[in-house]
Tab-separated table of C-alpha atoms in Angstrom:
chain	number	residue	atom	x	y	z
C	1	MET	CA	-0.415	14.579	0.374
C	2	LYS	CA	1.223	11.439	-0.949
C	3	ALA	CA	2.931	8.686	1.081
C	4	ILE	CA	6.076	6.875	-0.075
C	5	GLU	CA	7.667	3.991	1.793
C	6	THR	CA	11.398	3.425	1.579
C	7	THR	CA	14.209	2.265	3.829
C	8	ALA	CA	17.109	4.224	5.239
C	9	THR	CA	20.039	3.977	7.606
C	10	LEU	CA	20.137	6.104	10.732
C	11	SER	CA	23.673	7.265	11.538
C	12	GLU	CA	25.088	7.754	15.024
C	13	ASN	CA	24.662	11.520	14.643
C	14	GLY	CA	20.960	11.139	13.812
C	15	GLN	CA	21.119	11.646	10.039
C	16	LEU	CA	19.019	9.497	7.691
C	17	THR	CA	20.528	8.149	4.473
C	18	LEU	CA	17.980	6.672	2.066
C	19	ASP	CA	18.881	3.307	0.536
C	20	GLU	CA	17.641	4.527	-2.839
C	21	PRO	CA	17.066	8.087	-4.049
C	22	LEU	CA	13.516	9.333	-4.470
C	23	THR	CA	13.093	10.189	-8.141
C	24	LEU	CA	10.097	12.481	-7.929
C	25	GLY	CA	11.351	15.331	-10.077
C	26	ILE	CA	10.543	17.908	-7.391
C	27	SER	CA	12.505	19.720	-4.744
C	28	SER	CA	10.631	20.450	-1.532
C	29	ARG	CA	10.483	19.856	2.181
C	30	VAL	CA	8.887	16.576	3.230
C	31	ARG	CA	7.445	15.106	6.404
C	32	VAL	CA	9.178	11.986	7.690
C	33	ILE	CA	7.741	9.291	9.935
C	34	VAL	CA	10.469	7.028	11.305
C	35	LEU	CA	9.572	3.450	12.232
C	36	ILE	CA	12.308	1.982	14.400
C	37	THR	CA	12.685	-1.780	14.572
C	38	GLU	CA	12.343	-3.096	18.104
C	39	PRO	CA	14.467	-6.071	19.223
C	40	ASP	CA	11.426	-8.387	19.189
C	41	ASP	CA	10.323	-7.309	15.688
C	42	ASP	CA	10.945	-9.496	12.676
C	43	PRO	CA	11.715	-6.889	10.018
C	44	ASP	CA	12.157	-7.555	6.359
C	45	ASP	CA	15.356	-5.592	6.091
C	46	THR	CA	16.652	-7.419	3.043
C	47	PRO	CA	18.994	-5.069	1.171
C	48	ILE	CA	17.604	-3.630	-2.066
C	49	ALA	CA	20.501	-5.120	-4.067
C	50	GLU	CA	19.616	-8.598	-2.793
C	51	ILE	CA	15.957	-8.099	-3.684
C	52	ARG	CA	16.898	-6.940	-7.187
C	53	GLU	CA	19.173	-9.966	-7.626
C	54	GLY	CA	16.353	-12.316	-6.587
C	55	ILE	CA	13.968	-10.672	-9.044
C	56	TYR	CA	16.589	-10.902	-11.799
C	57	ARG	CA	17.208	-14.615	-11.095
C	58	GLY	CA	13.464	-15.270	-11.090
C	59	TRP	CA	13.079	-13.462	-14.411
C	60	GLN	CA	15.952	-15.452	-15.915
C	61	ASP	CA	14.379	-18.700	-14.655
C	62	ALA	CA	11.059	-17.731	-16.247
C	63	LEU	CA	12.724	-16.890	-19.563
C	64	ALA	CA	14.580	-20.226	-19.497
C	65	GLY	CA	11.367	-22.140	-18.802
C	66	ARG	CA	12.333	-23.122	-15.255
C	67	THR	CA	8.858	-22.546	-13.824
C	68	LYS	CA	6.155	-24.458	-11.970
C	69	PRO	CA	2.451	-24.472	-12.713
C	70	VAL	CA	0.467	-22.198	-10.395
C	71	SER	CA	-1.598	-25.201	-9.307
C	72	GLN	CA	1.540	-26.733	-7.761
C	73	LEU	CA	2.277	-23.512	-5.915
C	74	TRP	CA	-1.261	-23.384	-4.501
C	75	ASP	CA	-1.018	-27.001	-3.363
C	76	ALA	CA	2.001	-26.117	-1.204
C	77	LEU	CA	0.162	-23.318	0.626
C	78	GLU	CA	-1.619	-23.949	3.880
C	79	VAL	CA	-4.719	-21.762	3.953
C	80	ASP	CA	-7.051	-21.573	6.921
C	81	THR	CA	-10.385	-21.244	5.137
C	82	ASN	CA	-12.040	-20.573	8.520
C	83	ASP	CA	-10.023	-17.380	8.965
C	84	PRO	CA	-12.479	-14.439	8.897
C	85	LEU	CA	-10.115	-12.463	6.648
C	86	PHE	CA	-10.035	-15.338	4.145
C	87	GLN	CA	-13.813	-15.165	3.993
C	88	LEU	CA	-13.526	-11.510	2.908
C	89	ALA	CA	-11.110	-12.218	0.044
C	90	GLY	CA	-12.590	-10.995	-3.219
C	91	SER	CA	-15.777	-9.718	-1.600
C	92	ILE	CA	-15.003	-6.002	-1.591
C	93	THR	CA	-15.798	-3.816	-4.569
C	94	SER	CA	-14.590	-0.285	-5.108
C	95	LYS	CA	-15.088	2.556	-7.542
C	96	ILE	CA	-11.350	3.287	-7.314
C	97	PRO	CA	-9.943	1.822	-10.564
C	98	ASP	CA	-6.346	1.455	-9.349
C	99	LEU	CA	-7.042	0.190	-5.831
C	100	ALA	CA	-5.240	-3.137	-6.314
C	101	GLU	CA	-2.104	-1.449	-7.671
C	102	ASN	CA	-1.983	1.439	-5.181
C	103	HIS	CA	-3.579	0.079	-1.998
C	104	ASP	CA	-0.392	0.656	0.034
C	105	GLN	CA	-0.383	4.322	-0.956
C	106	TYR	CA	-4.059	4.722	-0.079
C	107	LEU	CA	-3.573	2.977	3.275
C	108	GLY	CA	-0.587	5.232	4.021
C	109	GLU	CA	-2.573	8.354	3.183
C	110	ALA	CA	-5.490	7.199	5.340
C	111	LEU	CA	-3.132	6.417	8.238
C	112	TYR	CA	-1.512	9.833	7.888
C	113	GLU	CA	-4.891	11.562	7.922
C	114	GLU	CA	-6.028	9.516	10.916
C	115	MET	CA	-2.872	10.328	12.865
C	116	HIS	CA	-3.188	14.046	12.208
C	117	ARG	CA	-6.929	14.243	12.839
C	118	HIS	CA	-6.318	13.690	16.578
C	119	GLN	CA	-3.616	16.345	16.984
């Protein structure tokens, strides 16, 4: 089983409309897990069109040479080097060659398996 994350709008009659179509090249039934934003949550519900526009502007800036050295970007970050998670950064090795590129998918699959193991 494969996990895909996307966003959708829930209508008043309970129907989901995906913000973007899934281009998987298959036609089949799927399982859906709905995560509903609670009033106290701080969701990143930026519309896809706005995200695309930001990426496009960033790409145009890069092509035009309007960039900053990475060292300047790092200087602006506040990192708590005492954070236990920071201490783990870069310390984990894996035999999975595409772990960095597909970690969200693997985490989703593991979460799905964990949730269904207890049913």
